[in-house]
Amino acid sequence: GMKKLILLIGLLMLTASAYAGSVTVDLVGFQAGWWQVGYPYFVTIDGNPVIDVMCDDWVHGGLPGDTWQANFTNLGTGNLSLLRFNQSSGALVLYDEAGWLLLQTRVTPQAQWKDINYAVWHIFDPNSPLPGTAPLYWLNLAQQEANSGFPGVDFYQVGIFTPVNQYDLNLNDPQEMLTIVPEPGTLLLLGSGLAGLLALKLHT
């Protein structure tokens, strides 16, 4: 019993510490068609393999090759203290809408991801464009989900990288980005090697 408990604590600590403190974000590139094409942009975190991210910040910049420090927030915690738009009215609902839209890219053809990203930009900046009817369609869907309390949505699957200067007024400086984080199962697999060693140590 005790061994299992210690093993579990070890796994939880490993998961929690995955992005403790600030991390280095390197913007590797956009899709063909440049930033206007939207999700995904490609970044590395602390030099790890490239991951897909969605920009939620219409006005800030950033070009491939730019590197900056960012804080990581898991949306499932509901802790918005490090986030860029945390002073907006109803900020948690706005972030949940954006997170829900990001998760729709898992089950939606890539041809629609651009529209989904424009909907996300519009959530945080009502002055951002909504080209055509499709982004508005996605925006309305997200609001309907919010009204019904996002049934069955696991916001622990949404991670947010916010520049450490979270309220930066320089529009040439980097934007905030959302990403789909690995399923807890994947993190457990990553941790199981370490946990195995821990178990071995406890056993001897």
Coordinates of N, CA and C in Angstrom, one line a residue:
G1 N 0.8 -1.2 0.0 CA 0.0 0.0 0.0 C 0.9 1.3 0.0
M2 N 1.8 1.3 0.9 CA 2.7 2.5 1.1 C 3.5 2.7 -0.2
K3 N 4.0 1.6 -0.7 CA 4.8 1.6 -1.9 C 4.0 2.3 -3.1
K4 N 2.8 1.8 -3.2 CA 1.9 2.3 -4.3 C 1.7 3.8 -4.1
L5 N 1.5 4.2 -2.9 CA 1.2 5.6 -2.6 C 2.4 6.4 -3.0
I6 N 3.6 6.0 -2.6 CA 4.8 6.7 -2.9 C 5.0 6.8 -4.4
L7 N 4.7 5.7 -5.0 CA 4.8 5.6 -6.5 C 3.9 6.6 -7.2
L8 N 2.7 6.7 -6.6 CA 1.7 7.6 -7.2 C 2.1 9.1 -7.0
I9 N 2.6 9.4 -5.8 CA 3.1 10.7 -5.5 C 4.2 11.1 -6.4
G10 N 5.1 10.1 -6.7 CA 6.2 10.4 -7.6 C 5.7 10.7 -9.0
L11 N 4.7 10.0 -9.4 CA 4.1 10.2 -10.8 C 3.5 11.6 -10.8
L12 N 2.7 11.9 -9.8 CA 2.0 13.2 -9.8 C 3.0 14.4 -9.7
M13 N 4.1 14.2 -9.0 CA 5.1 15.3 -8.9 C 5.8 15.4 -10.3
L14 N 6.0 14.3 -11.0 CA 6.7 14.3 -12.3 C 5.8 15.1 -13.3
T15 N 4.5 14.8 -13.2 CA 3.5 15.5 -14.1 C 3.4 17.0 -13.8
A16 N 3.4 17.3 -12.5 CA 3.3 18.7 -12.1 C 4.5 19.5 -12.5
S17 N 5.7 18.8 -12.4 CA 6.9 19.6 -12.7 C 7.3 19.6 -14.1
A18 N 6.4 19.0 -15.0 CA 6.8 19.0 -16.4 C 7.1 20.4 -16.9
Y19 N 6.3 21.4 -16.5 CA 6.5 22.8 -16.9 C 6.5 23.8 -15.7
A20 N 7.2 23.4 -14.6 CA 7.3 24.3 -13.5 C 8.3 25.4 -13.8
G21 N 7.9 26.6 -13.4 CA 8.8 27.8 -13.7 C 8.6 28.2 -15.2
S22 N 9.4 29.1 -15.6 CA 9.3 29.6 -17.0 C 10.0 28.7 -17.9
V23 N 9.6 28.6 -19.1 CA 10.2 27.8 -20.2 C 10.6 28.7 -21.3
T24 N 11.5 28.1 -22.2 CA 12.0 28.9 -23.4 C 11.1 28.4 -24.6
V25 N 10.4 29.3 -25.2 CA 9.6 29.0 -26.4 C 10.4 29.5 -27.6
D26 N 10.5 28.7 -28.6 CA 11.2 29.1 -29.8 C 10.2 28.9 -30.9
L27 N 9.8 30.0 -31.6 CA 8.8 29.9 -32.7 C 9.6 29.4 -33.9
V28 N 9.3 28.1 -34.3 CA 9.9 27.5 -35.4 C 9.4 27.9 -36.8
G29 N 8.0 28.1 -36.8 CA 7.5 28.5 -38.1 C 6.0 28.4 -38.1
F30 N 5.4 28.9 -39.2 CA 4.0 28.9 -39.5 C 3.8 27.8 -40.6
Q31 N 2.5 27.5 -40.9 CA 2.2 26.7 -42.1 C 2.5 27.6 -43.3
A32 N 2.5 26.9 -44.5 CA 2.6 27.6 -45.7 C 1.4 28.6 -45.8
G33 N 1.6 29.8 -46.2 CA 0.6 30.8 -46.2 C 0.7 31.8 -45.0
W34 N 1.8 31.5 -44.2 CA 2.1 32.5 -43.1 C 1.1 32.5 -42.0
W35 N 1.3 33.4 -41.1 CA 0.6 33.4 -39.8 C -0.9 33.5 -40.0
Q36 N -1.4 34.1 -41.1 CA -2.8 34.3 -41.3 C -3.6 33.0 -41.4
V37 N -2.8 31.9 -41.8 CA -3.5 30.6 -41.9 C -3.9 30.0 -40.6
G38 N -3.3 30.5 -39.5 CA -3.7 30.1 -38.2 C -3.1 28.8 -37.8
Y39 N -3.9 28.1 -36.9 CA -3.5 26.8 -36.3 C -3.1 25.8 -37.4
P40 N -2.0 25.0 -37.2 CA -1.0 25.2 -36.1 C 0.2 26.1 -36.5
Y41 N 0.7 26.8 -35.5 CA 2.0 27.3 -35.5 C 2.9 26.2 -34.9
F42 N 4.2 26.3 -35.2 CA 5.1 25.3 -34.7 C 6.2 25.9 -33.7
V43 N 6.3 25.3 -32.5 CA 7.2 25.8 -31.6 C 8.0 24.7 -30.9
T44 N 9.1 25.0 -30.3 CA 9.8 24.0 -29.4 C 9.7 24.7 -28.0
I45 N 9.7 23.8 -27.0 CA 9.7 24.2 -25.6 C 10.9 23.7 -25.0
D46 N 11.8 24.6 -24.5 CA 13.1 24.1 -23.9 C 13.9 23.2 -24.8
G47 N 13.8 23.4 -26.1 CA 14.5 22.6 -27.1 C 14.0 21.2 -27.3
N48 N 12.8 20.9 -26.8 CA 12.2 19.6 -27.0 C 11.6 19.5 -28.4
P49 N 11.1 18.3 -28.8 CA 10.6 18.2 -30.2 C 9.5 19.2 -30.4
V50 N 9.3 19.5 -31.7 CA 8.3 20.5 -32.2 C 6.9 20.1 -31.8
I51 N 6.1 21.1 -31.3 CA 4.7 20.9 -31.0 C 3.9 21.9 -31.7
D52 N 2.6 21.6 -31.9 CA 1.6 22.5 -32.5 C 1.0 23.4 -31.5
V53 N 0.9 24.7 -31.8 CA 0.2 25.6 -30.9 C -0.7 26.5 -31.7
M54 N -1.7 27.0 -31.0 CA -2.7 28.0 -31.6 C -2.5 29.3 -30.9
C55 N -2.3 30.4 -31.7 CA -2.2 31.7 -31.2 C -3.6 32.2 -30.8
D56 N -3.7 32.8 -29.6 CA -5.0 33.3 -29.1 C -5.0 34.8 -29.1
D57 N -3.9 35.4 -29.6 CA -3.7 36.9 -29.4 C -3.5 37.6 -30.7
W58 N -4.5 38.3 -31.2 CA -4.6 38.8 -32.5 C -3.5 39.9 -32.7
V59 N -3.2 40.7 -31.7 CA -2.5 42.0 -31.9 C -1.0 41.8 -31.7
H60 N -0.5 40.8 -30.9 CA 0.9 40.7 -30.7 C 1.6 39.9 -31.9
G61 N 2.9 40.1 -32.0 CA 3.6 39.6 -33.2 C 4.4 38.3 -32.9
G62 N 5.6 38.3 -33.4 CA 6.5 37.1 -33.3 C 6.7 36.5 -34.7
L63 N 8.0 36.2 -35.0 CA 8.3 35.7 -36.2 C 9.2 34.4 -36.0
P64 N 9.2 33.5 -37.0 CA 10.0 32.3 -36.9 C 11.5 32.7 -36.5
G65 N 12.0 32.0 -35.5 CA 13.4 32.3 -35.0 C 13.3 33.1 -33.7
D66 N 12.2 33.7 -33.4 CA 12.0 34.4 -32.2 C 12.0 33.4 -31.0
T67 N 12.7 33.8 -29.9 CA 12.7 33.0 -28.7 C 12.3 33.9 -27.5
W68 N 11.5 33.3 -26.6 CA 11.1 34.1 -25.4 C 10.9 33.2 -24.3
Q69 N 10.8 33.8 -23.1 CA 10.4 33.0 -21.9 C 8.9 33.1 -21.7
A70 N 8.4 32.0 -21.3 CA 6.9 31.9 -21.1 C 6.6 31.1 -19.8
N71 N 5.5 31.4 -19.2 CA 4.9 30.6 -18.1 C 3.9 29.6 -18.7
F72 N 3.8 28.4 -18.2 CA 2.9 27.4 -18.6 C 1.7 27.3 -17.6
T73 N 0.5 27.3 -18.1 CA -0.7 27.2 -17.3 C -1.5 26.0 -17.9
N74 N -1.9 25.1 -17.0 CA -2.9 24.1 -17.5 C -4.3 24.6 -17.2
L75 N -5.1 24.7 -18.3 CA -6.4 25.3 -18.1 C -7.3 24.6 -17.1
G76 N -7.1 23.3 -17.0 CA -7.9 22.5 -16.1 C -7.8 23.0 -14.6
T77 N -6.7 23.6 -14.3 CA -6.6 24.1 -12.9 C -7.5 25.3 -12.6
G78 N -7.9 26.0 -13.7 CA -8.7 27.2 -13.5 C -8.0 28.4 -12.9
N79 N -6.6 28.2 -12.8 CA -5.8 29.3 -12.3 C -5.4 30.2 -13.5
L80 N -5.9 31.4 -13.5 CA -5.6 32.3 -14.6 C -4.6 33.4 -14.3
S81 N -3.9 33.3 -13.2 CA -3.1 34.4 -12.7 C -1.9 34.8 -13.6
L82 N -1.4 33.8 -14.4 CA -0.3 34.1 -15.3 C -0.7 34.4 -16.7
L83 N -2.0 34.4 -17.0 CA -2.5 34.5 -18.4 C -2.7 36.0 -18.8
R84 N -2.6 36.2 -20.1 CA -2.6 37.5 -20.7 C -3.9 38.2 -20.6
F85 N -5.0 37.5 -20.8 CA -6.3 38.1 -20.8 C -7.1 37.8 -19.6
N86 N -6.4 37.7 -18.4 CA -7.1 37.3 -17.2 C -7.9 38.4 -16.6
Q87 N -7.8 39.6 -17.1 CA -8.5 40.8 -16.6 C -9.8 41.0 -17.4
S88 N -10.0 40.3 -18.5 CA -11.2 40.4 -19.2 C -12.4 40.0 -18.4
S89 N -13.6 40.5 -18.7 CA -14.8 40.1 -18.0 C -15.1 38.7 -18.3
G90 N -15.4 37.8 -17.3 CA -15.7 36.4 -17.6 C -14.5 35.7 -18.2
A91 N -13.3 36.0 -17.7 CA -12.1 35.4 -18.4 C -12.0 33.9 -18.4
L92 N -12.5 33.2 -17.4 CA -12.4 31.8 -17.4 C -13.3 31.2 -18.5
V93 N -14.5 31.8 -18.6 CA -15.4 31.3 -19.7 C -14.7 31.5 -21.1
L94 N -14.1 32.7 -21.2 CA -13.4 33.0 -22.5 C -12.3 32.0 -22.8
Y95 N -11.5 31.7 -21.8 CA -10.4 30.7 -22.0 C -11.0 29.3 -22.2
D96 N -12.1 29.0 -21.5 CA -12.7 27.7 -21.8 C -13.3 27.6 -23.2
E97 N -13.9 28.6 -23.7 CA -14.4 28.6 -25.1 C -13.2 28.4 -26.0
A98 N -12.1 29.1 -25.8 CA -10.9 29.0 -26.7 C -10.4 27.6 -26.6
G99 N -10.3 27.0 -25.4 CA -9.8 25.7 -25.2 C -10.7 24.7 -25.8
W100 N -12.0 24.8 -25.7 CA -13.0 23.9 -26.4 C -12.8 24.0 -27.9
L101 N -12.6 25.2 -28.4 CA -12.4 25.3 -29.9 C -11.1 24.6 -30.3
L102 N -10.0 24.8 -29.5 CA -8.8 24.1 -29.8 C -9.0 22.6 -29.9
L103 N -9.7 22.1 -28.9 CA -9.9 20.6 -28.8 C -10.8 20.1 -30.0
Q104 N -11.6 21.0 -30.6 CA -12.4 20.6 -31.8 C -11.5 20.2 -33.0
T105 N -10.2 20.7 -33.0 CA -9.3 20.4 -34.1 C -9.0 19.0 -34.2
R106 N -9.2 18.3 -33.1 CA -8.9 16.8 -33.0 C -10.0 16.0 -33.9
V107 N -11.1 16.6 -34.0 CA -12.2 15.9 -34.7 C -12.8 16.6 -35.9
T108 N -12.1 17.7 -36.3 CA -12.5 18.5 -37.4 C -11.5 18.5 -38.5
P109 N -11.9 18.4 -39.8 CA -10.9 18.4 -40.9 C -10.1 19.7 -40.8
Q110 N -8.8 19.6 -41.2 CA -7.9 20.7 -41.1 C -8.3 21.9 -41.9
A111 N -9.1 21.7 -43.0 CA -9.6 22.8 -43.8 C -10.4 23.8 -42.9
Q112 N -10.9 23.4 -41.8 CA -11.7 24.3 -40.9 C -10.9 24.9 -39.8
W113 N -9.7 24.5 -39.6 CA -8.9 24.9 -38.5 C -8.7 26.4 -38.5
K114 N -8.5 27.0 -39.7 CA -8.3 28.4 -39.9 C -9.5 29.2 -39.3
D115 N -10.7 28.7 -39.6 CA -11.9 29.4 -39.1 C -12.0 29.2 -37.6
I116 N -11.6 28.1 -37.1 CA -11.6 27.9 -35.6 C -10.7 28.9 -35.0
N117 N -9.5 29.0 -35.6 CA -8.5 30.0 -35.0 C -9.0 31.4 -35.1
Y118 N -9.7 31.8 -36.2 CA -10.2 33.2 -36.2 C -11.3 33.4 -35.1
A119 N -12.0 32.3 -34.8 CA -13.0 32.4 -33.8 C -12.3 32.6 -32.4
V120 N -11.2 31.9 -32.2 CA -10.4 32.1 -31.0 C -9.9 33.5 -30.9
W121 N -9.3 34.0 -32.0 CA -8.8 35.4 -31.9 C -9.9 36.4 -31.5
H122 N -11.1 36.1 -32.1 CA -12.2 37.0 -31.8 C -12.7 37.0 -30.4
I123 N -12.6 35.8 -29.7 CA -13.0 35.7 -28.3 C -12.3 36.7 -27.5
F124 N -11.0 36.9 -27.7 CA -10.2 37.8 -26.9 C -10.0 39.2 -27.4
D125 N -10.3 39.3 -28.7 CA -10.2 40.6 -29.3 C -11.4 40.8 -30.3
P126 N -12.5 41.4 -29.8 CA -13.7 41.6 -30.6 C -13.5 42.4 -31.9
N127 N -12.3 43.1 -31.9 CA -12.0 43.9 -33.1 C -11.3 43.1 -34.2
S128 N -10.9 41.8 -33.9 CA -10.3 41.0 -34.9 C -11.3 40.6 -35.9
P129 N -10.8 40.3 -37.2 CA -11.7 40.0 -38.3 C -12.4 38.6 -38.1
L130 N -13.6 38.5 -38.7 CA -14.2 37.2 -38.8 C -14.5 37.0 -40.3
P131 N -13.5 36.5 -41.1 CA -13.6 36.4 -42.5 C -14.6 35.3 -42.9
G132 N -15.7 35.7 -43.6 CA -16.7 34.8 -44.0 C -17.6 34.4 -42.8
T133 N -18.5 33.4 -43.0 CA -19.5 33.0 -42.0 C -19.0 31.9 -41.1
A134 N -17.9 31.2 -41.5 CA -17.5 30.0 -40.8 C -17.0 30.3 -39.4
P135 N -16.1 31.4 -39.2 CA -15.6 31.7 -37.9 C -16.7 32.0 -36.9
L136 N -17.7 32.7 -37.4 CA -18.9 33.1 -36.6 C -19.6 31.9 -36.1
Y137 N -19.8 30.9 -37.1 CA -20.4 29.6 -36.7 C -19.7 29.0 -35.6
W138 N -18.3 28.9 -35.6 CA -17.6 28.3 -34.5 C -17.7 29.1 -33.2
L139 N -17.7 30.4 -33.4 CA -17.8 31.3 -32.2 C -19.1 31.0 -31.5
N140 N -20.2 30.9 -32.3 CA -21.5 30.6 -31.7 C -21.6 29.2 -31.1
L141 N -20.9 28.2 -31.7 CA -20.9 26.9 -31.1 C -20.2 26.9 -29.8
A142 N -19.1 27.6 -29.7 CA -18.3 27.7 -28.4 C -19.2 28.4 -27.3
Q143 N -20.0 29.4 -27.7 CA -20.8 30.1 -26.7 C -22.0 29.2 -26.3
Q144 N -22.5 28.4 -27.2 CA -23.5 27.4 -26.8 C -23.0 26.4 -25.8
E145 N -21.8 25.9 -26.1 CA -21.1 25.0 -25.2 C -21.0 25.6 -23.8
A146 N -20.5 26.9 -23.8 CA -20.4 27.6 -22.5 C -21.7 27.7 -21.8
N147 N -22.7 28.0 -22.5 CA -24.1 28.1 -21.9 C -24.5 26.8 -21.2
S148 N -24.1 25.7 -21.8 CA -24.5 24.4 -21.2 C -23.4 23.8 -20.3
G149 N -22.4 24.6 -20.0 CA -21.4 24.2 -19.0 C -20.3 23.2 -19.5
F150 N -20.1 23.2 -20.8 CA -19.1 22.4 -21.4 C -19.1 20.9 -21.0
P151 N -20.3 20.2 -21.2 CA -20.4 18.9 -20.7 C -19.3 17.9 -21.3
G152 N -18.7 17.2 -20.4 CA -17.8 16.2 -20.8 C -16.4 16.7 -21.3
V153 N -16.2 18.0 -21.2 CA -14.9 18.5 -21.7 C -13.8 18.5 -20.6
D154 N -12.7 17.9 -21.0 CA -11.5 17.9 -20.0 C -10.6 19.0 -20.3
F155 N -10.6 20.1 -19.6 CA -9.8 21.2 -19.8 C -8.3 21.0 -19.4
Y156 N -8.1 19.9 -18.7 CA -6.7 19.5 -18.4 C -5.9 19.1 -19.7
Q157 N -6.6 19.0 -20.8 CA -6.0 18.7 -22.1 C -5.5 20.0 -22.8
V158 N -5.8 21.1 -22.2 CA -5.4 22.4 -22.8 C -4.3 23.1 -22.0
G159 N -3.2 23.3 -22.6 CA -2.1 24.1 -22.0 C -1.9 25.4 -22.6
I160 N -1.4 26.4 -21.8 CA -1.3 27.8 -22.3 C 0.1 28.3 -22.0
F161 N 0.8 28.8 -23.0 CA 2.1 29.4 -22.8 C 2.0 30.9 -23.0
T162 N 2.2 31.6 -21.9 CA 2.1 33.0 -21.8 C 3.4 33.7 -21.6
P163 N 3.8 34.7 -22.5 CA 5.1 35.3 -22.2 C 5.2 35.8 -20.8
V164 N 6.4 35.8 -20.2 CA 6.5 36.2 -18.8 C 6.0 37.6 -18.5
N165 N 6.2 38.4 -19.5 CA 5.7 39.8 -19.5 C 4.3 39.8 -20.0
Q166 N 3.3 39.3 -19.1 CA 2.0 38.9 -19.6 C 1.2 40.0 -20.2
Y167 N 1.4 41.3 -19.7 CA 0.6 42.4 -20.2 C 1.4 43.3 -21.1
D168 N 2.4 42.7 -21.8 CA 3.3 43.5 -22.6 C 2.5 44.4 -23.6
L169 N 2.9 45.6 -23.7 CA 2.2 46.6 -24.6 C 2.9 46.7 -25.9
N170 N 4.1 46.1 -26.0 CA 4.8 46.2 -27.3 C 4.2 45.1 -28.3
L171 N 3.5 45.6 -29.3 CA 2.8 44.7 -30.2 C 3.7 43.8 -31.0
N172 N 5.0 44.2 -31.1 CA 5.9 43.4 -31.9 C 6.4 42.2 -31.0
D173 N 6.1 42.2 -29.8 CA 6.6 41.1 -28.9 C 5.6 39.9 -29.0
P174 N 6.0 38.8 -28.4 CA 5.3 37.5 -28.7 C 3.9 37.4 -28.1
Q175 N 3.2 36.5 -28.7 CA 1.8 36.3 -28.3 C 1.7 35.1 -27.4
E176 N 0.5 34.9 -26.9 CA 0.1 33.8 -26.0 C -0.3 32.6 -26.9
M177 N 0.0 31.4 -26.5 CA -0.3 30.3 -27.3 C -1.0 29.1 -26.5
L178 N -1.9 28.5 -27.2 CA -2.6 27.3 -26.6 C -2.1 26.1 -27.2
T179 N -2.0 25.0 -26.5 CA -1.6 23.7 -27.1 C -2.4 22.6 -26.5
I180 N -2.6 21.5 -27.2 CA -3.2 20.3 -26.7 C -2.1 19.5 -25.9
V181 N -2.3 19.3 -24.6 CA -1.3 18.6 -23.9 C -1.5 17.1 -24.0
P182 N -0.4 16.3 -23.8 CA -0.6 14.8 -23.9 C -1.6 14.3 -22.9
E183 N -2.3 13.3 -23.3 CA -3.3 12.6 -22.4 C -2.5 12.2 -21.1
P184 N -3.2 12.2 -19.9 CA -2.5 11.8 -18.7 C -1.8 10.4 -18.9
G185 N -2.5 9.5 -19.7 CA -1.9 8.2 -20.0 C -0.5 8.3 -20.6
T186 N -0.3 9.3 -21.5 CA 1.0 9.5 -22.1 C 2.0 9.9 -21.0
L187 N 1.6 10.9 -20.2 CA 2.5 11.4 -19.1 C 2.8 10.2 -18.2
L188 N 1.8 9.3 -17.9 CA 2.0 8.2 -17.0 C 3.1 7.3 -17.6
L189 N 3.0 7.1 -19.0 CA 4.0 6.2 -19.6 C 5.3 6.8 -19.5
L190 N 5.4 8.1 -19.7 CA 6.7 8.8 -19.6 C 7.2 8.7 -18.1
G191 N 6.3 8.7 -17.2 CA 6.7 8.7 -15.8 C 7.0 7.3 -15.3
S192 N 6.4 6.3 -16.0 CA 6.5 4.9 -15.5 C 7.9 4.4 -15.5
G193 N 8.7 4.8 -16.4 CA 10.2 4.4 -16.3 C 10.8 4.9 -15.0
L194 N 10.5 6.2 -14.7 CA 11.0 6.7 -13.4 C 10.4 6.0 -12.2
A195 N 9.1 5.8 -12.3 CA 8.4 5.1 -11.2 C 8.9 3.7 -11.0
G196 N 9.2 3.1 -12.2 CA 9.8 1.7 -12.1 C 11.1 1.7 -11.3
L197 N 11.9 2.7 -11.6 CA 13.2 2.8 -10.9 C 12.9 3.0 -9.4
L198 N 11.9 3.9 -9.1 CA 11.6 4.2 -7.7 C 11.1 3.0 -7.0
A199 N 10.2 2.2 -7.7 CA 9.7 0.9 -7.1 C 10.8 0.0 -6.8
L200 N 11.7 -0.1 -7.8 CA 12.9 -1.0 -7.6 C 13.7 -0.6 -6.4
K201 N 13.9 0.7 -6.2 CA 14.7 1.2 -5.1 C 14.0 0.8 -3.8
L202 N 12.6 1.0 -3.8 CA 11.9 0.7 -2.6 C 11.9 -0.8 -2.2
H203 N 12.0 -1.6 -3.3 CA 11.9 -3.0 -3.1 C 13.2 -3.6 -2.5
T204 N 14.3 -2.9 -2.9 CA 15.6 -3.4 -2.4 C 16.0 -3.0 -1.0

